[in-house]
Coordinates of C-alpha atoms in Angstrom, one line a residue:
X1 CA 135.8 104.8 97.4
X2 CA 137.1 105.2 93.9
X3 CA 136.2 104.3 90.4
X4 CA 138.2 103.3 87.4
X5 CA 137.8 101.1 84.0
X6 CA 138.9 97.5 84.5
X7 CA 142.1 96.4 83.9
X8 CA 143.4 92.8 82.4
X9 CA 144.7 91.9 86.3
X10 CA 141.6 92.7 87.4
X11 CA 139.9 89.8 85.5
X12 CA 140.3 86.9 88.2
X13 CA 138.2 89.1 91.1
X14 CA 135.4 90.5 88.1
X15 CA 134.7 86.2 87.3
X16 CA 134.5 85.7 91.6
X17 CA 132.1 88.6 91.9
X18 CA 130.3 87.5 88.9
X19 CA 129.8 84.1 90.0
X20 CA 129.1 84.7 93.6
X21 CA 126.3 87.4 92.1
X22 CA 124.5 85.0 89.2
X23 CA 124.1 81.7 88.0
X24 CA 122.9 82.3 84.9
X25 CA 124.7 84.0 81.9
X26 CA 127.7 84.5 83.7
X27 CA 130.6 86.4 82.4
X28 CA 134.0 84.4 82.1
X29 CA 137.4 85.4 81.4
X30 CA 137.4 85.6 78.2
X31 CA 134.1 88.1 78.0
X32 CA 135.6 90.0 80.9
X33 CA 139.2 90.3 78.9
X34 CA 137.0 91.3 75.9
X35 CA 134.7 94.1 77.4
X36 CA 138.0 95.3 78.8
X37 CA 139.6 95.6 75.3
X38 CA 136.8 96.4 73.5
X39 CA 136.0 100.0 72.2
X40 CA 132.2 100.3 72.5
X41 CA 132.0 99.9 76.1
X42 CA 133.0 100.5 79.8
X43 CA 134.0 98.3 82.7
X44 CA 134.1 100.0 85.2
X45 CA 135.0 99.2 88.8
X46 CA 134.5 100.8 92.9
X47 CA 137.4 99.8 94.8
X48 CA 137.8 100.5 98.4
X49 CA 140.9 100.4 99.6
X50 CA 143.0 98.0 97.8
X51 CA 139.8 95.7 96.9
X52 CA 137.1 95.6 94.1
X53 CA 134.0 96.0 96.0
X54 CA 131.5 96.0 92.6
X55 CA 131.9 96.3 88.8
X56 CA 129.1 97.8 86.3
X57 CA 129.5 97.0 82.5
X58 CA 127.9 99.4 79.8
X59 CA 127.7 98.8 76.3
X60 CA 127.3 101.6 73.6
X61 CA 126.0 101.4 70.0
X62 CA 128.1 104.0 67.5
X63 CA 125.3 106.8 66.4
X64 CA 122.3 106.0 69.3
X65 CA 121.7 108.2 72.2
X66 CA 121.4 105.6 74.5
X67 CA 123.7 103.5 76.5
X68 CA 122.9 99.9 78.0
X69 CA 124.1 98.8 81.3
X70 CA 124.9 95.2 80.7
X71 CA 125.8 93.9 84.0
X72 CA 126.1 95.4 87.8
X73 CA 127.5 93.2 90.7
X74 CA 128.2 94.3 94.5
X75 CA 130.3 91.7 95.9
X76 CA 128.6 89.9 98.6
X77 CA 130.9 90.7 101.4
X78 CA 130.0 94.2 100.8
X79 CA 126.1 94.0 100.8
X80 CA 123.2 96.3 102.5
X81 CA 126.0 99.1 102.4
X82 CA 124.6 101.3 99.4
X83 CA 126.9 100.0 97.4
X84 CA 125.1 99.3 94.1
X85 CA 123.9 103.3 94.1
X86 CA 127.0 104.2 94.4
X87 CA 128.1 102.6 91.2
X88 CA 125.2 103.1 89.1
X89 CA 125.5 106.9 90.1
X90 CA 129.4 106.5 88.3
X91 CA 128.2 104.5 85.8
X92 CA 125.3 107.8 84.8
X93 CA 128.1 109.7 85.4
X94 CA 130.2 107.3 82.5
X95 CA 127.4 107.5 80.1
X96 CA 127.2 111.2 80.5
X97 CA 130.6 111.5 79.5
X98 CA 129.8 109.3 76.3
X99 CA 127.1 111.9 75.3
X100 CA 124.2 109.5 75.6
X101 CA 121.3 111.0 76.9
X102 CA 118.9 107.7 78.2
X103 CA 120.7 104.4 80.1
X104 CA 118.4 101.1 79.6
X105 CA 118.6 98.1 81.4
X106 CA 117.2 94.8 81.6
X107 CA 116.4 93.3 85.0
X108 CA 114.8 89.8 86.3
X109 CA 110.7 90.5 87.5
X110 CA 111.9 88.3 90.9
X111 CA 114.9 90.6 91.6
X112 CA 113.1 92.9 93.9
X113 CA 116.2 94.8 95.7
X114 CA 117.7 95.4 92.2
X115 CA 113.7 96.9 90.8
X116 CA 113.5 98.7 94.6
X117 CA 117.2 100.4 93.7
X118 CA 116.3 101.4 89.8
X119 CA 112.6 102.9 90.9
X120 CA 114.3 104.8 93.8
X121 CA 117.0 106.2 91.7
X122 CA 114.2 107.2 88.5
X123 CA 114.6 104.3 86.3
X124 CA 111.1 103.9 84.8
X125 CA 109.3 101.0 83.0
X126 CA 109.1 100.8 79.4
X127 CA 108.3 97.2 78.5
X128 CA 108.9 93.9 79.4
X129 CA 110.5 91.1 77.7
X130 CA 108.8 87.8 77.7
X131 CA 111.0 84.2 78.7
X132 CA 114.5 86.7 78.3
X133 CA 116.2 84.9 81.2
X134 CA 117.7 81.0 80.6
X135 CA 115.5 79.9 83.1
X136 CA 112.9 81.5 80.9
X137 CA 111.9 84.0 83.6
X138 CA 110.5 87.7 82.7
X139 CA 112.9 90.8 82.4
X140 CA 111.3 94.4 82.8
X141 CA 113.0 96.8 80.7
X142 CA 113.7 100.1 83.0
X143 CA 114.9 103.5 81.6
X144 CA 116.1 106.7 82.8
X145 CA 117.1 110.0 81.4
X146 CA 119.8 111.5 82.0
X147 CA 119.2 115.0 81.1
X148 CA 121.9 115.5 79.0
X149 CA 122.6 117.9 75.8
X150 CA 124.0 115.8 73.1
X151 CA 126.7 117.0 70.8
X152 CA 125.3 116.5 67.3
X153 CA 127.4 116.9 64.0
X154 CA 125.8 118.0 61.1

């Protein structure tokens, strides 16, 4: 298993993993093609063997310690095989590397496996955001810090 930022060809497999994962404010070509290009944030993708098993997307704000992870997808083939830790343990590793110290996330209160993952890996609760989702459903905001000395210019 290996991890790498997302390249323009691998656009066509990101939208099929993204819409086999939600239906609700999917990513599409264009977004995919502009988190790619874009300077304030990773794409990031596992492959094994020739294939993109899962993609996470973090987004950074110039001057804040933190980092958001945007989006995380396991393709569906590849399912129940401890995937998703996998990936969010390169995407920590990503943020690190930013020098961002805390990684937030927003995740839907019905998506149980995703909440299971985020508690068992020390994502914590720090609020919740009311009708967040299209469907107007609930997101809990989770944290988790990563323990990290910042570099900080004077």
């Amino acid at each position: 298993m290996r991890y790498r930022k997302a390249k323009i060809e691998d656009i066509k497999r990101l939208v099929e993993i993204e819409n086999l994962s939600f239906n609700y404010d999917q990513l599409n070509n264009r977004k995919f093609r502009h988190f790619i290009q874009k300077g304030h944030s990773d794409l990031i993708v596992q492959i094994e063997g020739k294939q993109i098993t899962a993609y996470g997307l973090l987004l950074y704000r110039h001057g804040s310690s933190f980092a958001r992870l945007y989006s995380i997808a396991v393709h569906k083939d590849f399912y129940g095989q401890g995937l998703g830790e996998k990936i969010m343990r390169e995407l920590e590793f990503f943020v690190k590397k930013h020098n961002r110290s805390v990684i937030r996330l927003e995740v839907k209160v019905s998506n149980n496996n995703a909440i299971k993952l985020y508690k068992k890996i020390g994502y914590v609760q720090f609020s919740i955001k009311q009708a967040y989702y299209d469907n107007n459903e609930d997101a809990l905001c989770l944290q988790k810090n990563l323990n990290i000395k910042l570099n900080i210019i004077n």
